[in-house]
Tab-separated table of C-alpha atoms in Angstrom:
chain	number	residue	atom	x	y	z
A	26	MET	CA	109.449	34.397	149.146
A	27	ASP	CA	108.745	37.383	150.369
A	28	LEU	CA	106.666	40.530	149.130
A	29	THR	CA	109.215	43.298	149.169
A	30	ARG	CA	111.526	40.988	146.923
A	31	LEU	CA	108.564	39.830	144.294
A	32	LEU	CA	107.648	44.206	144.559
A	33	VAL	CA	111.444	44.142	143.662
A	34	ARG	CA	111.777	41.962	141.031
A	35	ALA	CA	108.850	43.734	139.280
A	36	ALA	CA	110.266	46.849	138.918
A	37	ALA	CA	113.310	45.462	138.169
A	38	GLY	CA	111.605	43.316	134.713
A	39	ARG	CA	109.849	45.873	133.510
A	40	PRO	CA	111.117	49.585	134.785
A	41	ARG	CA	110.112	53.031	134.848
A	42	VAL	CA	112.602	54.658	133.987
A	43	LEU	CA	113.038	58.172	134.253
A	44	LEU	CA	115.002	59.808	130.727
A	45	LEU	CA	117.445	62.707	131.484
A	46	PRO	CA	119.448	63.566	128.707
A	47	MET	CA	122.960	66.139	128.764
A	48	PRO	CA	123.221	69.284	126.247
A	49	GLY	CA	124.803	68.458	123.084
A	50	ALA	CA	124.539	64.790	123.753
A	51	THR	CA	121.544	64.611	120.959
A	52	ASP	CA	122.452	60.916	120.071
A	53	VAL	CA	122.586	59.621	123.581
A	54	ARG	CA	119.224	60.514	123.769
A	55	LEU	CA	118.109	58.935	121.167
A	56	ALA	CA	119.807	56.043	121.021
A	57	ALA	CA	118.225	55.872	124.679
A	58	GLU	CA	114.710	56.881	124.225
A	59	ARG	CA	115.013	54.050	120.741
A	60	GLU	CA	116.503	51.466	123.403
A	61	LEU	CA	113.607	52.195	126.186
A	62	ARG	CA	110.872	52.017	122.991
A	63	LEU	CA	112.251	48.516	121.670
A	64	GLN	CA	112.307	47.320	125.112
A	65	ASP	CA	108.768	48.802	125.987
A	66	PHE	CA	110.608	50.163	129.217
A	67	PRO	CA	107.655	53.123	130.906
A	68	SER	CA	108.547	56.498	130.707
A	69	ALA	CA	108.666	58.073	134.274
A	70	LEU	CA	108.447	61.606	134.068
A	71	THR	CA	109.918	62.827	137.902
A	72	PRO	CA	111.629	60.805	140.105
A	73	ALA	CA	108.714	59.342	142.339
A	74	GLU	CA	107.681	57.224	139.832
A	75	ALA	CA	111.014	55.995	138.750
A	76	ASP	CA	113.281	52.545	139.171
A	77	VAL	CA	115.708	53.378	137.113
A	78	LEU	CA	117.882	57.284	136.581
A	79	LEU	CA	119.645	57.081	132.718
A	80	VAL	CA	121.598	60.042	132.329
A	81	ALA	CA	122.382	60.395	128.465
A	82	GLY	CA	125.469	61.776	127.859
A	83	PRO	CA	128.139	63.608	129.554
A	84	VAL	CA	126.933	65.536	133.223
A	85	PRO	CA	128.006	69.562	132.727
A	86	PRO	CA	129.490	71.004	135.901
A	87	ALA	CA	126.482	73.189	135.325
A	88	LEU	CA	123.230	70.568	135.624
A	89	SER	CA	125.786	68.291	137.934
A	90	ALA	CA	123.749	70.080	141.426
A	91	ALA	CA	120.305	69.230	139.385
A	92	VAL	CA	121.585	65.638	138.499
A	93	ASP	CA	122.733	64.455	142.197
A	94	ARG	CA	119.085	65.758	143.833
A	95	LEU	CA	117.032	64.128	140.871
A	96	TRP	CA	118.847	60.836	142.018
A	97	ARG	CA	118.156	61.602	146.041
A	98	ASP	CA	114.639	61.973	144.859
A	99	THR	CA	114.036	59.070	143.320
A	100	PRO	CA	112.914	56.343	146.142
A	101	ALA	CA	114.818	52.957	146.697
A	102	PRO	CA	114.857	50.341	145.722
A	103	ARG	CA	116.076	52.485	142.482
A	104	ALA	CA	119.151	52.324	140.198
A	105	ARG	CA	121.167	55.117	138.074
A	106	ALA	CA	122.688	54.642	135.031
A	107	ASP	CA	124.530	56.684	132.764
A	108	ALA	CA	125.705	56.357	129.139
A	109	HIS	CA	128.032	58.768	127.641
A	110	THR	CA	127.787	57.387	124.278
A	111	PRO	CA	125.028	56.009	122.508
A	112	SER	CA	126.732	52.901	122.553
A	113	ASP	CA	126.518	52.850	126.320
A	114	VAL	CA	122.822	52.940	126.160
A	115	THR	CA	121.723	48.818	126.284
A	116	ALA	CA	124.890	47.555	128.709
A	117	ALA	CA	124.276	50.757	130.843
A	118	LEU	CA	120.468	50.228	130.812
A	119	SER	CA	121.175	46.165	131.746
A	120	ALA	CA	123.352	46.684	134.470
A	121	ALA	CA	120.681	49.211	136.093
A	122	ARG	CA	118.375	46.236	135.997
A	123	THR	CA	120.603	43.930	137.540
A	124	ARG	CA	121.048	46.040	140.741
A	125	LEU	CA	117.839	46.562	140.888
A	126	ALA	CA	117.012	43.311	141.121
A	127	ALA	CA	119.313	42.754	143.846
A	128	ARG	CA	117.760	42.039	147.166
A	129	PRO	CA	118.065	45.853	149.480
A	130	PRO	CA	119.675	44.984	152.387
A	131	ARG	CA	117.657	44.594	155.910
A	132	ALA	CA	117.834	46.497	158.971
A	133	ALA	CA	116.607	45.149	162.039
A	134	GLY	CA	113.238	46.182	163.971
A	135	ARG	CA	112.830	47.450	166.419
A	136	ALA	CA	110.648	44.807	168.113
A	137	GLY	CA	110.769	41.084	168.437
A	138	GLY	CA	114.036	40.837	166.139
A	139	ASP	CA	112.249	41.407	162.972
A	140	THR	CA	113.290	42.888	159.676
A	141	VAL	CA	112.349	45.926	156.933
A	142	GLU	CA	113.171	47.251	154.199
A	143	PRO	CA	115.115	50.349	154.510
A	144	ARG	CA	112.777	53.200	152.846
A	145	ASP	CA	116.145	54.595	151.491
A	146	ALA	CA	118.208	52.061	150.519
A	147	ASP	CA	120.994	52.649	147.955
A	148	ILE	CA	121.478	49.527	145.528
A	149	SER	CA	122.674	51.102	142.892
A	150	GLY	CA	125.911	50.446	144.400
A	151	GLU	CA	127.456	53.654	142.721
A	152	GLY	CA	127.609	55.786	146.354
A	153	HIS	CA	125.067	58.577	145.634
A	154	ARG	CA	123.560	59.217	148.674
A	155	GLU	CA	125.457	61.066	151.294
A	156	PRO	CA	126.076	58.582	155.099
A	157	GLY	CA	123.008	59.653	157.147
A	158	GLU	CA	121.149	61.174	154.462
A	159	ARG	CA	117.316	61.627	154.685
A	160	HIS	CA	115.423	60.643	152.136
A	161	GLU	CA	112.577	62.727	151.404
A	162	GLY	CA	111.072	61.718	148.367
A	163	GLY	CA	108.458	59.205	148.120
A	164	ARG	CA	106.583	57.347	145.122
A	165	GLU	CA	102.918	58.612	145.403
A	166	GLY	CA	100.781	57.400	142.310
A	167	ASN	CA	101.472	59.588	139.258
A	168	GLY	CA	103.844	61.969	141.897
A	169	HIS	CA	101.617	64.713	140.903
A	170	GLY	CA	103.183	67.369	143.200
A	171	HIS	CA	106.293	65.134	143.814
A	172	GLN	CA	109.168	67.608	144.491
A	173	GLY	CA	111.159	66.337	142.389
A	174	GLN	CA	113.357	67.695	139.072
A	175	GLY	CA	116.022	70.773	140.210
A	176	SER	CA	118.936	71.519	142.346
A	177	GLY	CA	120.018	73.281	145.317
A	178	GLU	CA	120.457	76.135	143.369
A	179	GLN	CA	117.884	76.072	140.158
A	180	GLY	CA	114.760	73.679	140.210
A	181	GLY	CA	112.353	72.361	137.423
A	182	GLY	CA	109.004	72.593	137.312
A	183	GLN	CA	106.773	70.546	135.054
A	184	GLU	CA	102.892	71.620	133.801
A	185	GLY	CA	101.567	69.443	131.196
A	186	HIS	CA	99.061	71.144	129.557
A	187	SER	CA	95.645	70.888	130.837
A	188	GLY	CA	92.797	70.293	129.846
A	189	ARG	CA	89.874	67.386	127.869
A	190	HIS	CA	92.040	65.846	124.949
A	191	GLU	CA	89.326	63.288	123.919
A	192	GLY	CA	90.496	61.298	121.373
A	193	HIS	CA	93.576	61.243	122.053
A	194	GLY	CA	95.792	58.661	123.385
A	195	GLY	CA	93.342	56.082	124.451
A	196	GLY	CA	90.595	58.613	125.939
A	197	ARG	CA	93.313	60.027	127.705
A	198	GLU	CA	92.159	63.276	130.194
A	199	GLY	CA	94.300	66.144	130.348
A	200	HIS	CA	96.915	67.375	128.451
A	201	GLY	CA	100.686	66.309	130.090
A	202	GLY	CA	98.200	66.429	133.496
A	203	ARG	CA	101.917	66.724	135.558
A	204	ARG	CA	103.570	68.592	137.107
A	205	GLU	CA	106.771	68.124	139.126
A	206	GLY	CA	108.189	69.906	141.768
A	207	HIS	CA	110.962	72.960	141.682
A	208	GLY	CA	113.854	71.063	144.331
A	209	GLY	CA	116.746	72.539	146.236
A	210	ARG	CA	117.266	74.633	149.603
A	211	ARG	CA	116.344	78.044	148.417
A	212	GLU	CA	116.781	81.023	151.287
A	213	GLY	CA	114.778	84.230	151.104
A	214	HIS	CA	112.524	86.040	153.058
A	215	GLY	CA	114.920	87.727	155.839
A	216	GLY	CA	117.425	84.201	154.919
A	217	MET	CA	114.539	81.686	155.734
A	218	ASP	CA	114.958	78.349	154.633
A	219	LEU	CA	112.068	78.184	152.648
A	220	PRO	CA	110.277	74.489	153.454
A	221	ALA	CA	111.326	71.892	151.224
A	222	GLY	CA	112.670	74.656	148.930
A	223	LEU	CA	109.722	76.251	148.022
A	224	PRO	CA	109.651	79.009	146.849
A	225	MET	CA	106.390	80.780	149.847
A	226	ALA	CA	104.624	83.159	147.552
A	227	GLU	CA	104.661	86.898	147.421
A	228	VAL	CA	102.472	90.077	146.609
A	229	GLY	CA	102.345	92.189	143.901
A	230	PRO	CA	100.286	94.581	141.931
A	231	ASP	CA	98.523	92.304	138.337
A	232	ARG	CA	97.523	93.706	135.000
A	233	ASP	CA	94.682	94.950	135.977
A	234	GLY	CA	95.599	96.573	139.260
A	235	LEU	CA	95.044	94.477	141.437
A	236	THR	CA	97.180	93.323	144.756
A	237	LEU	CA	97.769	88.866	144.406
A	238	ASP	CA	99.756	86.776	145.318
A	239	ARG	CA	102.875	86.527	142.500
A	240	LEU	CA	105.051	82.875	142.985
A	241	HIS	CA	108.197	82.043	141.376
A	242	VAL	CA	108.555	79.075	139.211
A	243	PRO	CA	111.387	77.636	137.462
A	244	LEU	CA	110.793	75.947	134.041
A	245	GLY	CA	114.541	72.683	133.697
A	246	PRO	CA	117.150	72.727	133.076
A	247	LEU	CA	115.910	69.217	133.505
A	248	LEU	CA	112.084	68.251	132.537
A	249	ALA	CA	110.727	65.377	129.628
A	250	ASP	CA	110.339	66.526	126.794
A	251	TRP	CA	112.365	69.542	127.144
A	252	PRO	CA	114.994	70.975	125.656
A	253	ALA	CA	117.961	69.697	127.637
A	254	GLY	CA	119.976	72.503	130.096
A	255	LEU	CA	117.344	75.564	128.823
A	256	THR	CA	115.630	77.202	132.508
A	257	VAL	CA	113.383	79.101	132.432
A	258	ARG	CA	111.754	81.317	135.297
A	259	LEU	CA	108.346	82.110	135.711
A	260	THR	CA	106.271	85.052	137.501
A	261	LEU	CA	103.193	84.260	138.621
A	262	GLN	CA	99.875	85.238	139.495
A	263	GLY	CA	97.071	82.261	139.356
A	264	ASP	CA	98.412	80.933	136.562
A	265	VAL	CA	98.809	83.193	134.217
A	266	VAL	CA	102.689	84.498	133.314
A	267	GLN	CA	103.619	87.716	134.621
A	268	GLU	CA	106.919	87.379	134.036
A	269	ALA	CA	109.614	85.101	132.427
A	270	THR	CA	112.966	85.004	132.076
A	271	VAL	CA	115.558	82.671	130.343
A	272	ASP	CA	118.909	81.370	131.841
A	273	GLY	CA	122.507	81.257	129.667
A	274	PRO	CA	123.199	78.329	128.523
A	275	VAL	CA	124.564	75.103	129.793
A	276	THR	CA	128.478	75.029	128.468
A	277	PRO	CA	130.953	72.350	128.763
A	278	ALA	CA	134.034	72.920	131.074
A	279	PRO	CA	136.562	75.165	130.246
A	280	GLY	CA	139.231	72.823	128.365
A	281	THR	CA	136.486	70.674	127.424
A	282	PRO	CA	135.635	70.227	122.804
A	283	PRO	CA	132.286	71.599	122.267
A	284	PRO	CA	130.192	68.580	121.072
A	285	ALA	CA	129.302	68.746	117.266
A	286	PRO	CA	125.316	69.565	116.970
A	287	PHE	CA	124.023	66.524	115.945
A	288	TRP	CA	121.227	67.999	113.802
A	289	THR	CA	123.996	69.498	111.580
A	290	ARG	CA	126.567	67.223	111.541
A	291	PRO	CA	126.351	66.814	107.490
A	292	TRP	CA	126.423	70.598	107.060
A	293	GLN	CA	129.754	71.013	109.130
A	294	ARG	CA	131.213	68.068	107.107
A	295	ALA	CA	130.074	69.587	103.955
A	296	ALA	CA	131.385	72.839	104.753
A	297	ALA	CA	135.355	70.979	105.810
A	298	GLY	CA	135.118	69.547	101.815
A	299	GLU	CA	133.746	65.967	102.669
A	300	PRO	CA	131.026	64.847	100.037
A	301	VAL	CA	127.590	65.497	100.919
A	302	THR	CA	124.384	64.991	99.285
A	303	ALA	CA	121.628	66.912	99.520
A	304	GLY	CA	119.429	64.029	99.950
A	305	GLU	CA	122.158	63.235	102.727
A	306	ALA	CA	120.710	66.659	104.312
A	307	ALA	CA	117.065	66.422	103.836
A	308	ARG	CA	117.221	63.410	105.630
A	309	ARG	CA	118.292	64.680	109.115
A	310	ARG	CA	116.392	67.734	108.061
A	311	ALA	CA	112.965	65.437	107.855
A	312	ALA	CA	114.297	63.650	111.287
A	313	ALA	CA	115.191	66.681	113.137
A	314	ARG	CA	111.043	67.961	112.886
A	315	LEU	CA	110.154	64.647	113.946
A	316	ASP	CA	111.763	64.938	116.199
A	317	SER	CA	110.791	67.986	117.738
A	318	LEU	CA	106.621	66.787	116.251
A	319	GLY	CA	107.195	64.230	118.733
A	320	ARG	CA	108.147	66.179	122.143
A	321	LEU	CA	105.860	69.173	120.999
A	322	LEU	CA	102.872	65.988	121.111
A	323	ALA	CA	103.656	64.275	124.219
A	324	VAL	CA	103.570	68.077	125.127
A	325	ALA	CA	100.068	68.169	123.932
A	326	GLY	CA	99.412	64.739	125.706
A	327	TRP	CA	98.604	62.218	122.513
A	328	PRO	CA	101.576	60.345	123.329
A	329	ALA	CA	100.524	57.115	120.371
A	330	GLN	CA	101.660	59.866	117.526
A	331	ALA	CA	103.774	61.327	120.128
A	332	VAL	CA	105.395	57.224	119.521
A	333	ALA	CA	104.932	57.348	115.524
A	334	ALA	CA	106.480	60.525	115.558
A	335	ARG	CA	110.060	59.544	116.965
A	336	ARG	CA	109.092	55.830	114.620
A	337	LEU	CA	109.577	57.596	111.642
A	338	ARG	CA	112.380	60.121	112.708
A	339	ASP	CA	114.678	56.567	113.750
A	340	ASP	CA	113.600	54.656	110.150
A	341	LEU	CA	114.772	58.183	108.170
A	342	LEU	CA	118.143	57.782	110.608
A	343	ASP	CA	118.297	54.444	110.022
A	344	GLY	CA	118.440	55.426	105.932
A	345	LEU	CA	115.123	53.302	105.655
A	346	ALA	CA	113.814	53.545	101.590
A	347	GLU	CA	112.426	55.945	100.852
A	348	GLU	CA	109.687	54.436	98.962
A	349	GLU	CA	109.168	52.891	102.363
A	350	LEU	CA	107.917	55.542	104.134
A	351	PRO	CA	105.415	58.131	102.385
A	352	ARG	CA	102.261	55.651	103.077
A	353	ARG	CA	103.126	56.233	106.337
A	354	LEU	CA	104.451	59.733	106.485
A	355	GLY	CA	100.731	60.194	104.839
A	356	ARG	CA	99.214	59.097	107.536
A	357	PHE	CA	100.770	60.616	110.157
A	358	THR	CA	100.710	63.919	109.243
A	359	ARG	CA	96.432	63.301	108.205
A	360	ARG	CA	96.156	62.349	111.875
A	361	VAL	CA	98.103	65.419	112.933
A	362	GLY	CA	97.244	67.644	110.583
A	363	ARG	CA	93.640	67.155	110.560
A	364	SER	CA	93.552	67.310	113.766
A	365	ARG	CA	90.494	69.874	115.490
A	366	THR	CA	91.377	68.773	119.319
A	367	LEU	CA	95.191	69.453	119.231
A	368	TYR	CA	94.671	72.721	116.915
A	369	TRP	CA	92.107	73.955	119.635
A	370	LEU	CA	93.481	73.382	122.499
A	371	THR	CA	97.013	74.855	120.580
A	372	ARG	CA	95.583	77.260	119.189
A	373	GLY	CA	96.329	81.593	119.424
A	374	LEU	CA	99.491	80.260	121.575
A	375	GLY	CA	102.718	81.542	121.351
A	376	THR	CA	102.012	83.492	118.395
A	377	LEU	CA	105.351	84.856	116.413
A	378	SER	CA	105.113	86.946	113.192
A	379	ALA	CA	107.269	86.473	110.374
A	380	ALA	CA	108.415	90.062	110.779
A	381	ASP	CA	109.107	89.813	114.330
A	382	ALA	CA	111.130	86.674	113.827
A	383	GLY	CA	112.539	88.035	111.195
A	384	ALA	CA	113.837	91.338	113.801
A	385	ALA	CA	114.845	88.730	116.436
A	386	GLY	CA	116.624	86.954	113.470
A	387	VAL	CA	115.075	83.794	114.068
A	388	SER	CA	115.047	81.890	110.390
A	389	GLY	CA	113.809	77.991	109.486
A	390	PRO	CA	110.122	76.510	110.013
A	391	ALA	CA	109.509	78.665	113.051
A	392	ALA	CA	109.498	82.063	110.438
A	393	ARG	CA	107.861	81.338	108.055
A	394	ALA	CA	105.009	80.060	109.880
A	395	ASP	CA	104.285	83.499	110.569
A	396	GLY	CA	101.377	82.258	113.012
A	397	ASP	CA	101.004	80.576	116.447
A	398	VAL	CA	101.403	77.130	117.619
A	399	PRO	CA	99.037	75.396	114.825
A	400	ALA	CA	100.928	77.088	112.196
A	401	ARG	CA	104.485	76.176	113.478
A	402	TYR	CA	103.701	72.480	113.745
A	403	ARG	CA	101.382	72.412	110.322
A	404	GLN	CA	104.745	73.819	108.812
A	405	TRP	CA	106.809	71.425	111.020
A	406	LEU	CA	104.526	68.840	109.142
A	407	ALA	CA	104.159	70.743	104.846
A	408	GLU	CA	108.482	70.627	105.609
A	409	VAL	CA	108.764	66.780	106.574
A	410	GLU	CA	106.584	66.422	103.023
A	411	ARG	CA	109.200	68.720	100.653
A	412	ASP	CA	111.939	67.131	102.143
A	413	LEU	CA	110.522	63.623	102.287
A	414	ALA	CA	109.741	63.791	98.494
A	415	ARG	CA	114.427	64.911	97.696
A	416	LEU	CA	116.094	61.721	100.582
A	417	GLY	CA	117.498	60.349	96.424
A	418	ASP	CA	119.014	63.928	95.672
A	419	PRO	CA	121.880	62.964	94.384
A	420	SER	CA	123.486	67.121	94.116
A	421	PRO	CA	126.115	68.317	96.622
A	422	LEU	CA	125.105	69.768	99.813
A	423	GLU	CA	125.735	73.551	99.662
A	424	PRO	CA	125.742	74.927	103.277
A	425	GLY	CA	125.163	78.094	102.536
A	426	ARG	CA	122.107	77.926	100.482
A	427	GLU	CA	120.385	74.752	102.466
A	428	GLU	CA	119.292	75.644	105.539
A	429	GLY	CA	119.775	73.768	108.922
A	430	PRO	CA	116.960	72.505	110.890
A	431	ARG	CA	116.218	74.894	113.009
A	432	GLY	CA	117.143	77.479	110.027
A	433	GLY	CA	120.495	79.540	110.011
A	434	PRO	CA	122.950	78.975	112.727
A	435	GLU	CA	121.611	81.140	115.018
A	436	SER	CA	118.227	80.938	114.492
A	437	SER	CA	118.030	78.489	118.102
A	438	ALA	CA	120.043	80.867	119.987
A	439	ALA	CA	116.785	84.022	119.130
A	440	LEU	CA	114.400	81.533	119.503
A	441	VAL	CA	115.271	81.719	123.458
A	442	ARG	CA	115.694	85.533	123.006
A	443	LEU	CA	112.270	85.769	122.442
A	444	LEU	CA	110.577	83.167	125.031
A	445	PRO	CA	109.982	85.778	127.639
A	446	ARG	CA	107.640	87.708	125.901
A	447	LEU	CA	105.961	85.154	124.058
A	448	LEU	CA	105.350	83.520	127.447
A	449	ASP	CA	104.404	87.228	129.097
A	450	GLY	CA	100.620	86.655	129.834
A	451	ALA	CA	100.401	83.165	128.920
A	452	GLU	CA	98.849	80.718	131.365
A	453	LEU	CA	101.158	77.672	132.689
A	454	ALA	CA	99.930	75.435	131.197
A	455	ALA	CA	101.305	77.103	127.998
A	456	ALA	CA	104.092	77.461	129.002
A	457	ARG	CA	105.491	74.220	127.710
A	458	LEU	CA	103.570	73.829	124.549
A	459	ILE	CA	105.024	77.120	123.306
A	460	VAL	CA	108.560	76.195	124.427
A	461	ALA	CA	107.780	72.622	122.401
A	462	SER	CA	106.080	74.677	119.311
A	463	LEU	CA	110.025	76.529	119.278
A	464	ASP	CA	112.460	73.388	119.606
A	465	PRO	CA	115.757	75.518	119.968
A	466	ASP	CA	118.250	72.621	119.911
A	467	PRO	CA	120.133	72.303	122.837
A	468	ASP	CA	122.800	71.529	121.207
A	469	GLU	CA	123.541	74.557	119.039
A	470	LEU	CA	122.720	76.266	123.472
A	471	ALA	CA	125.857	74.862	124.003
A	472	VAL	CA	128.560	75.524	121.166
A	473	PRO	CA	129.865	78.831	120.060
A	474	VAL	CA	127.886	80.219	116.609
A	475	ARG	CA	129.695	78.350	113.829
A	476	GLU	CA	128.199	79.440	110.395
A	477	VAL	CA	127.774	75.433	108.745
A	478	ALA	CA	124.298	75.569	108.504
A	479	GLY	CA	122.416	77.800	105.659
A	480	GLY	CA	119.828	80.723	106.272
């Protein structure tokens, strides 16, 4: 058995999976995260690292080019899996592993009748590579600097929180420590195609009146641990954000019914007249905030506690009895809430006062926290503990009085409107932490506002 076959079999046995959640498909994302954890499949953060591209949910037309670009940037051997519903996830992953284990086609060598494995062989069987198209991606260690996340019109970039995070995640250095380029071919600077789709710097005055290079960097729409479909465009001088703008939300195709936001479904059912208890709503709200904590901790570079948050989230959604949760939640809350390292690395970032939040239409934990990133994650922790004590509340849910996970129905949109001001002047490494600490719900952004959650 040749070396290539051995490597392909090893990749198929435990493939690295790049998860691409779509707006309006939170339930599919949760099922995919659970399945990847149960099967112990490592997560990929860039196409360069990935063996399998797992698309969670139907792809909206606005994101089709971005998904195709990520697929093209995934080096062979590779496989793509599409799961439109939670029940599709297991079968889609199994089929992807089967395709991945198939022997790639062999091509004749240049001399002596030798054969070589083509670098960009497509073994997915789905025909996503155009005939004659040359693959420009490569598998480079952990994918630092890879030109991957994005499309021809809007790219995606990722910058982890830089800095030494001692004692978190087994001595891991750097918060996230990962950077994804912004792919796609852009035209600018007199109509020239920019090299490899990367935007070139331009010159402009900085805050001190100096003339420095300005670089335009998009974050999103498809990044690990990022609100699906959200695109934030940054203008940088050095590593400081000089300006930030947010693209409009990704919405379903015309004629397609809008998805029902997953986290507020108990409120939607109660508003429609179904019997829903306050305990059921508290369970869903606590799970949503643990989901937000898991995303923030992953971005901050603390994977062990990110996994702990997601296990608690899944147990709540599975209906685990309340007497089995307090001990685990208490241990998690103490570990995260009292972490001096996490506090020192996030303090002072994205400060949002209660007055400014109220004026912008923000309600819920982001407004009550009345502070920076640590204030917000500690608010989440406190409210999860309060909701845990209410899991057995049999009283009927009153949507007008009991708020949803993000607060009122317009809170997610209001949080997005605040992003440019909160990111202005922040370092690039802090931008993702600020977004993760606000965590607007992409499902709520993808549908018209409906009065289903009180606030």
